[in-house]
Short mmCIF file of C-alpha atoms in Angstrom, two decimals:
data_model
loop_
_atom_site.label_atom_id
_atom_site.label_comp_id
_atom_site.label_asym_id
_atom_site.label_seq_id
_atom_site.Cartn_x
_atom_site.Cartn_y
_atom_site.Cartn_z
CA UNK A 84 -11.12 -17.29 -2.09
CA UNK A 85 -8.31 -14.97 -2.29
CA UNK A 86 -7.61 -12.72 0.54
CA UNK A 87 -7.42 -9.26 -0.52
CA UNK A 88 -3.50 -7.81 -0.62
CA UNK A 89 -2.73 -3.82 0.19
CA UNK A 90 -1.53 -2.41 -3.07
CA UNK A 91 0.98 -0.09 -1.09
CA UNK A 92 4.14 -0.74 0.72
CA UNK A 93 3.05 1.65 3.72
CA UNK A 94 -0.52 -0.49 4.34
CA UNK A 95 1.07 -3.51 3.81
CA UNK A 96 3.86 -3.39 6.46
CA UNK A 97 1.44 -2.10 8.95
CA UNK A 98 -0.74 -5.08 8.11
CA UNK A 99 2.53 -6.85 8.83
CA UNK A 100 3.25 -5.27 12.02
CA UNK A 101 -0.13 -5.22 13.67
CA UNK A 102 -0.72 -9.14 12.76
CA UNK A 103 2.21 -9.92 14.27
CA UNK A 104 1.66 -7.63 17.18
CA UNK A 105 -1.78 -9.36 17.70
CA UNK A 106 -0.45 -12.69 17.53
CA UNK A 107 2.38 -11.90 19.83
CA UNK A 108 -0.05 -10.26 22.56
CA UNK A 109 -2.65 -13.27 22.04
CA UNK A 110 0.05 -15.83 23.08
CA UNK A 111 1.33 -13.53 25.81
CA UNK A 112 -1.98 -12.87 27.10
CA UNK A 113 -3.04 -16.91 26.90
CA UNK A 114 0.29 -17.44 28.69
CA UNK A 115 -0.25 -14.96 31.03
CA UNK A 116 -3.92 -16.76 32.11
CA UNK A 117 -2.35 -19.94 32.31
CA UNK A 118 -0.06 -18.88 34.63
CA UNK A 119 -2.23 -17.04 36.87
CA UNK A 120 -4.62 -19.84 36.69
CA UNK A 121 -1.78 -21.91 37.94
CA UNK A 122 -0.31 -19.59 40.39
CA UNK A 123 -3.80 -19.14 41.94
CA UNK A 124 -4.62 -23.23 41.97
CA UNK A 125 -1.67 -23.62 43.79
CA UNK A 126 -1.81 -20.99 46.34
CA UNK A 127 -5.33 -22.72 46.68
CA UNK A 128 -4.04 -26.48 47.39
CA UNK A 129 -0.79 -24.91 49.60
CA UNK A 130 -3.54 -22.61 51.93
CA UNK A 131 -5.85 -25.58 52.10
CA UNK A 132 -3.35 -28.21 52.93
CA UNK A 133 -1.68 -26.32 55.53
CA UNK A 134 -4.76 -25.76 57.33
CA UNK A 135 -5.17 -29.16 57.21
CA UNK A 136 -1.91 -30.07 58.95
CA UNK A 137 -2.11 -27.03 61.40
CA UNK A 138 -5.92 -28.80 62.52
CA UNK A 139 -3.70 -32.39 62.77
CA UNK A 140 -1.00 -31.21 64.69
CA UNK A 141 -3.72 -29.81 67.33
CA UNK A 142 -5.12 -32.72 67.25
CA UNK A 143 -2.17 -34.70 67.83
CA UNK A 144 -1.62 -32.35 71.34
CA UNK A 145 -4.86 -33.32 72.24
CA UNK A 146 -6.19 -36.47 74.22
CA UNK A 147 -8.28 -38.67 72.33
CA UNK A 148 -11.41 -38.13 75.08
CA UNK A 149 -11.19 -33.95 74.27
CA UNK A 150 -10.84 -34.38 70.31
CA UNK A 151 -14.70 -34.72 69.99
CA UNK A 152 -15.45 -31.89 72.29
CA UNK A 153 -12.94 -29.69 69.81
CA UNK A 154 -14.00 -31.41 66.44
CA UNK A 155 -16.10 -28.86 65.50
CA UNK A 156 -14.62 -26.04 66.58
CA UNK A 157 -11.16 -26.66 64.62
CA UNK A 158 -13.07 -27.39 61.37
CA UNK A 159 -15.56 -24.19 61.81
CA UNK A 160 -13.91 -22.15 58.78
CA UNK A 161 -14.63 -24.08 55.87
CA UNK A 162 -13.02 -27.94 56.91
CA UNK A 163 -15.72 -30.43 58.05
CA UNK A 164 -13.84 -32.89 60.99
CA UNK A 165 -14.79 -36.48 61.58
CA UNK A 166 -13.10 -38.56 63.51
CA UNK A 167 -14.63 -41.45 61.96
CA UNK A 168 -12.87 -43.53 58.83
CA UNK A 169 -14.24 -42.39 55.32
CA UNK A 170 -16.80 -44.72 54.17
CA UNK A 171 -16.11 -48.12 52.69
CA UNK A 172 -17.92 -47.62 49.20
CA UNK A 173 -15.65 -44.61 48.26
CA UNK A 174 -13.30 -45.03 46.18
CA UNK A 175 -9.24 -43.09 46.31
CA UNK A 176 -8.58 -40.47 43.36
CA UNK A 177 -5.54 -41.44 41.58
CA UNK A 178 -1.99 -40.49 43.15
CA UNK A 179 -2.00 -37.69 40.16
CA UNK A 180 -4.93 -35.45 41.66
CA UNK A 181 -3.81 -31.53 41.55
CA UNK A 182 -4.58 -31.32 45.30
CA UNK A 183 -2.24 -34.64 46.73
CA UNK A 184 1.21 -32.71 46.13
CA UNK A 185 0.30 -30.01 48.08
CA UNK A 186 -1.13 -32.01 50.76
CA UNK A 187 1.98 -34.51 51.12
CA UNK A 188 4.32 -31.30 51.28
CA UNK A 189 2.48 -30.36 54.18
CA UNK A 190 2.43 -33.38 55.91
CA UNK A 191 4.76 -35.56 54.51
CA UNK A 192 4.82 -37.65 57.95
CA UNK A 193 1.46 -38.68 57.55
CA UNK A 194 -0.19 -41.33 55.65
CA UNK A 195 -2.72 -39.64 53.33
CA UNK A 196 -5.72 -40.67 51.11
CA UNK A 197 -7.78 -38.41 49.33
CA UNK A 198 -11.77 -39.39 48.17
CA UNK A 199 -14.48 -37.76 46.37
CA UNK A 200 -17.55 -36.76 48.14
CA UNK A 201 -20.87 -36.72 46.02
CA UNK A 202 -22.40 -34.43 48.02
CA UNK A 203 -21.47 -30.61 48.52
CA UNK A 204 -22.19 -27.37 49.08
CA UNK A 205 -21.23 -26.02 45.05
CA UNK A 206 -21.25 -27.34 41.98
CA UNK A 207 -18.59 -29.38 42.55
CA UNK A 208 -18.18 -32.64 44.44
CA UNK A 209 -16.23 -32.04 47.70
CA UNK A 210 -12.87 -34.05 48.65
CA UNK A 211 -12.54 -36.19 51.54
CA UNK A 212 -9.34 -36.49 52.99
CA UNK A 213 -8.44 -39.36 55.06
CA UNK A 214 -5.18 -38.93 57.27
CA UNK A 215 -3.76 -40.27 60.17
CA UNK A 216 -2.73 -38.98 63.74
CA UNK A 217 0.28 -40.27 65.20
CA UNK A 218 -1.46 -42.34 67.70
CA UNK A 219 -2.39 -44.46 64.85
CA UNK A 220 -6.24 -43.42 64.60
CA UNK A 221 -7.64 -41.79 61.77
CA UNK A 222 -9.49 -38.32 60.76
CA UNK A 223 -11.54 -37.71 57.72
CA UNK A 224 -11.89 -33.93 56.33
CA UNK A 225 -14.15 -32.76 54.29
CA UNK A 226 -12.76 -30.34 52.11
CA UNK A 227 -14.84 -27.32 49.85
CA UNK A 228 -15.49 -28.18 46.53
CA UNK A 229 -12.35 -27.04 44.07
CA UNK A 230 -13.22 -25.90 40.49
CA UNK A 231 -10.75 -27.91 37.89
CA UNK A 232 -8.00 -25.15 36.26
CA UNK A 233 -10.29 -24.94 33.02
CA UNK A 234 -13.52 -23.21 34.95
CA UNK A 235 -11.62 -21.35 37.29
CA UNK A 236 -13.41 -18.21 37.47
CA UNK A 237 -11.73 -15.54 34.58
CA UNK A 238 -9.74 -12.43 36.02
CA UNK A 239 -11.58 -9.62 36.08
CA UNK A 240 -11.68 -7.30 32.74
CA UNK A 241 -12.27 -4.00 35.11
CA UNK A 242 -8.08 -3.36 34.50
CA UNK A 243 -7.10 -6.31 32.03
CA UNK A 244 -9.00 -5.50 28.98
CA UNK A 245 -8.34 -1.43 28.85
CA UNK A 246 -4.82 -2.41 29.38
CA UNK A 247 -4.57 -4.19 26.48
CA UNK A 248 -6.02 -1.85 24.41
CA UNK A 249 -3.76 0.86 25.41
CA UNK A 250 -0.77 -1.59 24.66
CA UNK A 251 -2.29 -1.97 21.30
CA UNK A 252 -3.27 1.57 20.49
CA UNK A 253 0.37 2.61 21.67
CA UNK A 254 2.65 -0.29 19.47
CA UNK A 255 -0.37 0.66 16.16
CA UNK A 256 0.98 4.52 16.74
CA UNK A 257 4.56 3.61 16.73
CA UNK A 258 4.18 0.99 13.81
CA UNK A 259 2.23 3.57 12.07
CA UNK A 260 5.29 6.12 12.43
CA UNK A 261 7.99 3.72 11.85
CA UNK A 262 6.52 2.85 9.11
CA UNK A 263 5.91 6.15 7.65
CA UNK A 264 9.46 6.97 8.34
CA UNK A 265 10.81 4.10 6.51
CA UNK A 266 8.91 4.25 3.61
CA UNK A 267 9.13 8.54 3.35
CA UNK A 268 12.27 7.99 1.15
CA UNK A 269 10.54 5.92 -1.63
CA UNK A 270 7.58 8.66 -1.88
CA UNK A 271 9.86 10.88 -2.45
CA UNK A 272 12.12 9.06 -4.96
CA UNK A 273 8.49 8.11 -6.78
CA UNK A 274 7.48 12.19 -7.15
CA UNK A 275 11.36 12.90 -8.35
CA UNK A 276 10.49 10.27 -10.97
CA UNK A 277 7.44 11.66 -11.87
CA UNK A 278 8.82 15.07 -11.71
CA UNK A 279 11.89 13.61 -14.13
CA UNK A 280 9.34 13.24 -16.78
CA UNK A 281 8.19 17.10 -16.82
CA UNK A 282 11.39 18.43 -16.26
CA UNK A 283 14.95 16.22 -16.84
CA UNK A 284 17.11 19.41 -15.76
CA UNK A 285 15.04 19.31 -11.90
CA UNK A 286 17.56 19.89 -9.17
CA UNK A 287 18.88 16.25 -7.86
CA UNK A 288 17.54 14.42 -5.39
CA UNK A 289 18.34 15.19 -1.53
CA UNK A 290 21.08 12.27 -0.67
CA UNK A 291 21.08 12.75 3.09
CA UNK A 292 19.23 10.21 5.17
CA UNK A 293 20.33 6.21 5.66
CA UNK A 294 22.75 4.39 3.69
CA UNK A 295 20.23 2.42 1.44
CA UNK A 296 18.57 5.71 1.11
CA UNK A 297 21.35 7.93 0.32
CA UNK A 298 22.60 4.91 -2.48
CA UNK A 299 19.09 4.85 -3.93
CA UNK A 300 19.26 9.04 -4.33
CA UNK A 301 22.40 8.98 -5.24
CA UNK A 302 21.80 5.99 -8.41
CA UNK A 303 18.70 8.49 -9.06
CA UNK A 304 20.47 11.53 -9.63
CA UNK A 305 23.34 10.03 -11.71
CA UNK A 306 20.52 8.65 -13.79
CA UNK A 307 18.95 12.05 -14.34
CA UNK A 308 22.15 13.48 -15.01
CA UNK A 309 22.49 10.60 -17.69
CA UNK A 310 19.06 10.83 -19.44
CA UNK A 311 19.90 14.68 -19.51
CA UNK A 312 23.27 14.01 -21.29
CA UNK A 313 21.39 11.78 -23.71
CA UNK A 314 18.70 14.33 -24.65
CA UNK A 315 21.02 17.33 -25.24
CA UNK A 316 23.55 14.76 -27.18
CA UNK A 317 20.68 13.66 -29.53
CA UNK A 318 19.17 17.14 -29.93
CA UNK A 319 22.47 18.40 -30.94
CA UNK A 320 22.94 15.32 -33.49
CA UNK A 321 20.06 15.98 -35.20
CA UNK A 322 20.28 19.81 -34.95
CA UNK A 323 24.08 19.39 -37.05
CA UNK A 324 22.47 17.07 -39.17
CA UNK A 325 19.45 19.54 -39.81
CA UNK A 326 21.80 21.97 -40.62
CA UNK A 327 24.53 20.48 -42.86
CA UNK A 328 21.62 18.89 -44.84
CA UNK A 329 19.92 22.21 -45.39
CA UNK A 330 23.26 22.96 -48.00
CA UNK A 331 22.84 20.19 -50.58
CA UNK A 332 19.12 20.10 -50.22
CA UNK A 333 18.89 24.20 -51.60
CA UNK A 334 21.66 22.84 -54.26
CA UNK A 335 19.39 19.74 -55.47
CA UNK A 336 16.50 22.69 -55.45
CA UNK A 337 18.71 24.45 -58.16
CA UNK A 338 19.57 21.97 -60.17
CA UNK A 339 15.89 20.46 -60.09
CA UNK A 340 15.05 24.51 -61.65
CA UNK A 341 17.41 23.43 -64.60
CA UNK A 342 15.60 20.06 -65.60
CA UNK A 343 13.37 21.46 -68.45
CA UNK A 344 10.51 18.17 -68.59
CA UNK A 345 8.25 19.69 -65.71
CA UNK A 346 6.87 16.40 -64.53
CA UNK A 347 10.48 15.06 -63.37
CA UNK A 348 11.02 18.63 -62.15
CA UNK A 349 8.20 18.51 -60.05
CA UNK A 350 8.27 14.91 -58.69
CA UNK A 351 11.98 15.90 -57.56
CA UNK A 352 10.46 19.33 -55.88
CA UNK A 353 8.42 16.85 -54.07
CA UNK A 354 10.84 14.85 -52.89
CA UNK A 355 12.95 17.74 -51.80
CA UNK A 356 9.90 19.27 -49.60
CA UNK A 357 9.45 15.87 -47.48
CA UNK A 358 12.75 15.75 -46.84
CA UNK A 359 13.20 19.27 -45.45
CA UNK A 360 9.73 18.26 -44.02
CA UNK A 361 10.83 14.88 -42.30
CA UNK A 362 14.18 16.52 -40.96
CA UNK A 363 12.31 19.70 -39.45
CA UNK A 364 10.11 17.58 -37.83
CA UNK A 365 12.80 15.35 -36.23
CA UNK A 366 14.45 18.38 -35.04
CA UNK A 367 11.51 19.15 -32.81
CA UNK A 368 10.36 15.66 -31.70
CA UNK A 369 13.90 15.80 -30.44
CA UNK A 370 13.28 19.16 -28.78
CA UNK A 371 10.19 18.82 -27.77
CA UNK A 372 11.64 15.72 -24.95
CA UNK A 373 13.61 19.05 -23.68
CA UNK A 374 12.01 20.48 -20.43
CA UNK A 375 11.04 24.67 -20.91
CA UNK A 376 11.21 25.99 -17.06
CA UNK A 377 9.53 29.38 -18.19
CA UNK A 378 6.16 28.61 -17.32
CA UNK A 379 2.89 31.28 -17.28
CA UNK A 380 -0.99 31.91 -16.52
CA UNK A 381 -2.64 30.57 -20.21
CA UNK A 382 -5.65 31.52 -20.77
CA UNK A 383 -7.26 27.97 -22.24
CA UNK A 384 -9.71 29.56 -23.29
CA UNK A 385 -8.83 31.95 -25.63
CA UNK A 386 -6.26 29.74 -26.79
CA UNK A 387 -8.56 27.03 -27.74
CA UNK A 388 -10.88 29.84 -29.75
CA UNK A 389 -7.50 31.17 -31.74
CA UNK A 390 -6.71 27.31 -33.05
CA UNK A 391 -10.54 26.53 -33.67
CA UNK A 392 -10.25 30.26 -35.95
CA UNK A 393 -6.83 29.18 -37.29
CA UNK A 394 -8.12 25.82 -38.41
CA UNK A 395 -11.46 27.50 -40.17
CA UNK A 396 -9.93 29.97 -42.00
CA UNK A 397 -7.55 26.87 -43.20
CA UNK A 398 -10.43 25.49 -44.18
CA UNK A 399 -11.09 22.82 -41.96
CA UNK A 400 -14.14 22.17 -39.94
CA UNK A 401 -13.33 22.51 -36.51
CA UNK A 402 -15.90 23.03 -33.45
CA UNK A 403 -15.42 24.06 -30.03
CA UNK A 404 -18.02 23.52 -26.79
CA UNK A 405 -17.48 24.24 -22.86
CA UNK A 406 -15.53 26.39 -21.31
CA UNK A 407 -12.74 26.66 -18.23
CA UNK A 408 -12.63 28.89 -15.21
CA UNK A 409 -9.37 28.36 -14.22
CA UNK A 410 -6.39 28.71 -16.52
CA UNK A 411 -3.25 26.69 -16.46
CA UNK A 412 0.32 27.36 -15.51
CA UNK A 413 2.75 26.05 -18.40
CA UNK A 414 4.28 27.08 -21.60
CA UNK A 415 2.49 28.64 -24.31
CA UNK A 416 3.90 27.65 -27.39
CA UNK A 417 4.28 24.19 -26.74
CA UNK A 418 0.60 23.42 -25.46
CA UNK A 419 -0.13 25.46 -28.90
CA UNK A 420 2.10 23.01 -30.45
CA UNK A 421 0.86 19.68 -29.13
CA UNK A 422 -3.32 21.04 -29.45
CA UNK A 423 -2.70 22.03 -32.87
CA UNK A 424 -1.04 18.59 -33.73
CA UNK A 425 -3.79 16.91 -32.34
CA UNK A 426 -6.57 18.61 -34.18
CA UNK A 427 -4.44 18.49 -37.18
CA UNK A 428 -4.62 14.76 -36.71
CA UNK A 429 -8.43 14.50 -36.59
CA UNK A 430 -8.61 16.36 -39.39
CA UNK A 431 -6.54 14.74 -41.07
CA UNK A 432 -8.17 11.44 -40.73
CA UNK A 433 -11.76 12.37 -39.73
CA UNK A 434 -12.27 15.48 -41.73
CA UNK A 435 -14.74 16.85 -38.32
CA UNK A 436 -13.07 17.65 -35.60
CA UNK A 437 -15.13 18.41 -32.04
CA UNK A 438 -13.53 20.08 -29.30
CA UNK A 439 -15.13 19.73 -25.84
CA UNK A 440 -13.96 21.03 -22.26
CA UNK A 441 -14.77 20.55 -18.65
CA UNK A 442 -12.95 21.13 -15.46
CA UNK A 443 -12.16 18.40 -12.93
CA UNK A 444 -11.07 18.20 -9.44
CA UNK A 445 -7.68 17.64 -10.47
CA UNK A 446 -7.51 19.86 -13.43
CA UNK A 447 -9.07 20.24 -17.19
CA UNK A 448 -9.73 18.03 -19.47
CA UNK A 449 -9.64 18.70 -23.46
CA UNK A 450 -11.47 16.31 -25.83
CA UNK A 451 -10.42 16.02 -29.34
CA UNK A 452 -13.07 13.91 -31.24
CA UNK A 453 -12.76 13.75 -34.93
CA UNK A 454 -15.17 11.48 -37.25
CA UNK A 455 -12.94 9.01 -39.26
CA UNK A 456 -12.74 5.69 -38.62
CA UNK A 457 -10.72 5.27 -35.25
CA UNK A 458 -7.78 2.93 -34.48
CA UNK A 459 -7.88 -0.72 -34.06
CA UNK A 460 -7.41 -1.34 -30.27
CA UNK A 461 -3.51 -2.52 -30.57
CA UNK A 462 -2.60 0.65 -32.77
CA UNK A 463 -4.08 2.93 -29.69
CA UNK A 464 -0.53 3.21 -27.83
CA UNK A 465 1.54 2.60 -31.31
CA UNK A 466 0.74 5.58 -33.14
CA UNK A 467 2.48 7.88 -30.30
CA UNK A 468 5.83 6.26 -31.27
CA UNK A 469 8.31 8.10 -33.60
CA UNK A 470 7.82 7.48 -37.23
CA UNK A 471 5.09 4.89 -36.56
CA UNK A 472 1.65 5.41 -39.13
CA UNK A 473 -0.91 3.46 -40.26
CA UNK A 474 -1.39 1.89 -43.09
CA UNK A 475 -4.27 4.96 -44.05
CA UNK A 476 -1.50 7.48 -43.48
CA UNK A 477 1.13 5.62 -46.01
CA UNK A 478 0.94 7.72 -48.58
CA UNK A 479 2.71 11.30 -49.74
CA UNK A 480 -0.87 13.24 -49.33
CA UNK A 481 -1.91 12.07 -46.41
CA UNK A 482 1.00 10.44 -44.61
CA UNK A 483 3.34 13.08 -42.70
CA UNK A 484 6.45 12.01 -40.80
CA UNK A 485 4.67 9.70 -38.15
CA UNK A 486 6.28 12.46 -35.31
CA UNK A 487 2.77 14.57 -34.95
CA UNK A 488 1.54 12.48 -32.15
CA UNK A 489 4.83 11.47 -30.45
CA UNK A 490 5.56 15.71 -30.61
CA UNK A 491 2.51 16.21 -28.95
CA UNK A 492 3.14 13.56 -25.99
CA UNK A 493 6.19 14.89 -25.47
CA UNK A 494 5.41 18.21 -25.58
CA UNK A 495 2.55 17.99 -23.14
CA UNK A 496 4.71 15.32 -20.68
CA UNK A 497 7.24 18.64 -20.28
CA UNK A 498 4.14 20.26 -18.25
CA UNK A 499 3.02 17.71 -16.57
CA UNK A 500 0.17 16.96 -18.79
CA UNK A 501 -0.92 13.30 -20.31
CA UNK A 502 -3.04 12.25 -23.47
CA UNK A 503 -4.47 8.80 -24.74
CA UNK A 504 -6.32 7.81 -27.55
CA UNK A 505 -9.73 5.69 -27.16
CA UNK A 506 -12.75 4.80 -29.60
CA UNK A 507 -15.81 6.55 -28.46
CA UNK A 508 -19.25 4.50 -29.14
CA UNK A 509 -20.40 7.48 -31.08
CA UNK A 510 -16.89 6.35 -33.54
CA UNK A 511 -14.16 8.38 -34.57
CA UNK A 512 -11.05 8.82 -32.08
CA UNK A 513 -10.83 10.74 -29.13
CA UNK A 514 -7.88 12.05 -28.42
CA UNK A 515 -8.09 12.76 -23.90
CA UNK A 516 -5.89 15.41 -22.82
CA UNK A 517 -5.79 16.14 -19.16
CA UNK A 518 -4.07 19.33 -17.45
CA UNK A 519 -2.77 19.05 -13.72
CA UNK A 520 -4.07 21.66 -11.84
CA UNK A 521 -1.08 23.49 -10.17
CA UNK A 522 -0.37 24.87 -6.91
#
């Protein structure tokens, strides 16, 4: 099963961060018991064996005839003195026992063996010690039963545990921040992008901050300033061409007047028209990619009532349901442009055309539904490039340039605005236009 993966750089490298953070205080904190654990066996073994060879050496300053009237007064804290030999069925512990370094470090003169005793006062068996005085006899000690390292008793969580959690909840604030600082710059180098596409002649992009930061701004703007050069180059291409065109297209119109059989005359006339048609609307798709800053309240409603009246008295049957509280902040003539090329389109190809509006948390939304056929699912996206039509639109009557759509995109991209193209299960094509609501 695959884990699921944060889709953003921000939740990502604090997923980063705080996994590694966790890990790191796991191991410190699993070090950290091991150590005390150690550190507290130890002190153990050194406090016990001295007190073991401070109860020899008093032993050894004592005659033998007063060591059993003192015998149980120098084990009365937790030792248990004998002065008899350790029983012949036990058996020594290994030289490796925890407890024997401690105990030879303490009395390294003396000869030491070290038993377990089955019987105890805890859970666990006691040690017998077996050691000898320097008059040669012997003394066994019975020793308090000792936990192994692995069930020494836990530290308590009283101070531990809230400590750790404020470590953690301090490192999670400043990995959130961190974070947040280092990923600031590519929000706002994503929002210039987005902004390029509404308006190429924005002001440039802020190129103070960190090197890799300032670079990254600094690529941005000169690619603004490129796309902008581009734009304005092309417009002014097409607008010459437009222009120095418009000259021997009026002369071919005269000298078409002079051909006296009509039908030529007329086929030529025809000609004539879609070229003037096909280089007027060239001259706006090219246009229409150019950003208009003037921007004003637009009453949607009203203007959606004046293109449903335009488009009846044309003829065409053209409907219009809903209404919008709020109006929208953008430029007139080209969201009258790009609305009228779409219903133009539906009409076009679906003879009915049904307008339909609603408002949304993020805006308004405009459907354009006509009742022709629709578009295969591959053509969806293709008919919004320039020149591209169907093969139903290949033909003088019906046909056009193939720029109505990619006018409209454009035109509604300049304000922020985006459309798509989708076949509803009641058929036709819908045509979605959605408005940002501005602030």
């Amino acid at each position: 099963m695959k884990l699921p993966w944060p889709r953003s750089l921000f939740a990502r490298l604090m997923l980063i961060w705080l996994i590694g953070i966790s890990l790191v205080l796991a191991v410190s904190f699993a070090l950290f018991v091991g150590e005390r654990d150690r550190v507290g066996r130890d002190a153990l073994f050194e406090g016990i064996a001295q007190e073991v060879a401070n109860v020899a050496d008093v032993l050894d300053r004592l005659a033998p005839e007063e060591r059993a009237r003192w015998i149980d007064e120098l084990g009365r804290r937790r030792l248990r003195l004998s002065l008899r030999p350790p029983p012949e069925h036990l058996r020594p512990l290994p030289p490796d026992h925890p407890m024997l370094p401690a105990l030879r470090r303490a009395m390294p003169e003396r000869n030491i063996m070290l038993f377990a005793h089955s019987r105890g006062d805890g859970p666990h068996p006691a040690l017998l010690l077996s050691l000898s005085l320097r008059d040669g006899s012997s003394v066994s000690v019975r020793l308090p039963g000792i936990a192994p390292l692995a069930e020494l008793p836990p530290a308590p969580p009283g101070r531990l545990l809230p400590a750790l959690a404020a470590l953690l909840i301090g490192v999670s604030l400043l990995t959130w921040l961190g974070v947040r600082i280092a990923t600031r710059p590519l929000s706002r180098m994503a929002a210039a992008a987005r902004a390029l596409g509404e308006d190429p002649d924005r002001p440039p992009m802020d190129t103070r901050g960190p090197v890799e930061v300032a670079q990254a701004a600094a690529a941005f703007n000169q690619m603004q300033q490129r796309i902008g050069e581009h734009v304005r180059d092309r417009t002014r291409i097409l607008a010459a061409i437009s222009h120095d065109l418009q000259t021997p297209i009026t002369r071919l119109r005269l000298r078409a007047e002079m051909i006296d059989e009509e039908t030529l005359r007329t086929k030529i006339q025809a000609d004539l028209d879609a070229m003037q048609s096909l280089i007027k609307e060239g001259l706006t798709y090219a246009r229409s990619m150019e950003a208009d800053r003037s921007r004003q309240t637009i009453d949607l409603n009203g203007l959606l009532e004046a293109l449903r009246d335009d488009a009846v008295d044309m003829g065409w049957s053209v409907a219009l349901a809903g209404t919008l509280r709020t109006p929208f902040e953008g430029q007139i003539s080209a969201l009258r442009r790009a609305l009228w090329n779409l219903i133009e389109n539906g009409v076009k190809f679906g003879q009915q055309v049904d307008i339909r509006v609603s408002e949304t948390s993020d805006g308004q939304t405009i459907l354009i539904r006509d009742h022709g056929p629709g578009l295969p699912p591959e053509e969806l996206e293709k008919v919004f490039e320039p020149f591209y039509r169907t093969e139903a639109s290949r033909n003088r009557e019906t046909g056009g340039t193939g720029l109505g759509l990619a006018i409209a995109r454009n035109l509604l991209r300049t304000q922020g605005a985006t459309v798509t193209l989708s076949n509803p299960a009641e058929g036709g094509l819908l045509a979605t236009v959605k408005l940002p609501r501005r602030h």
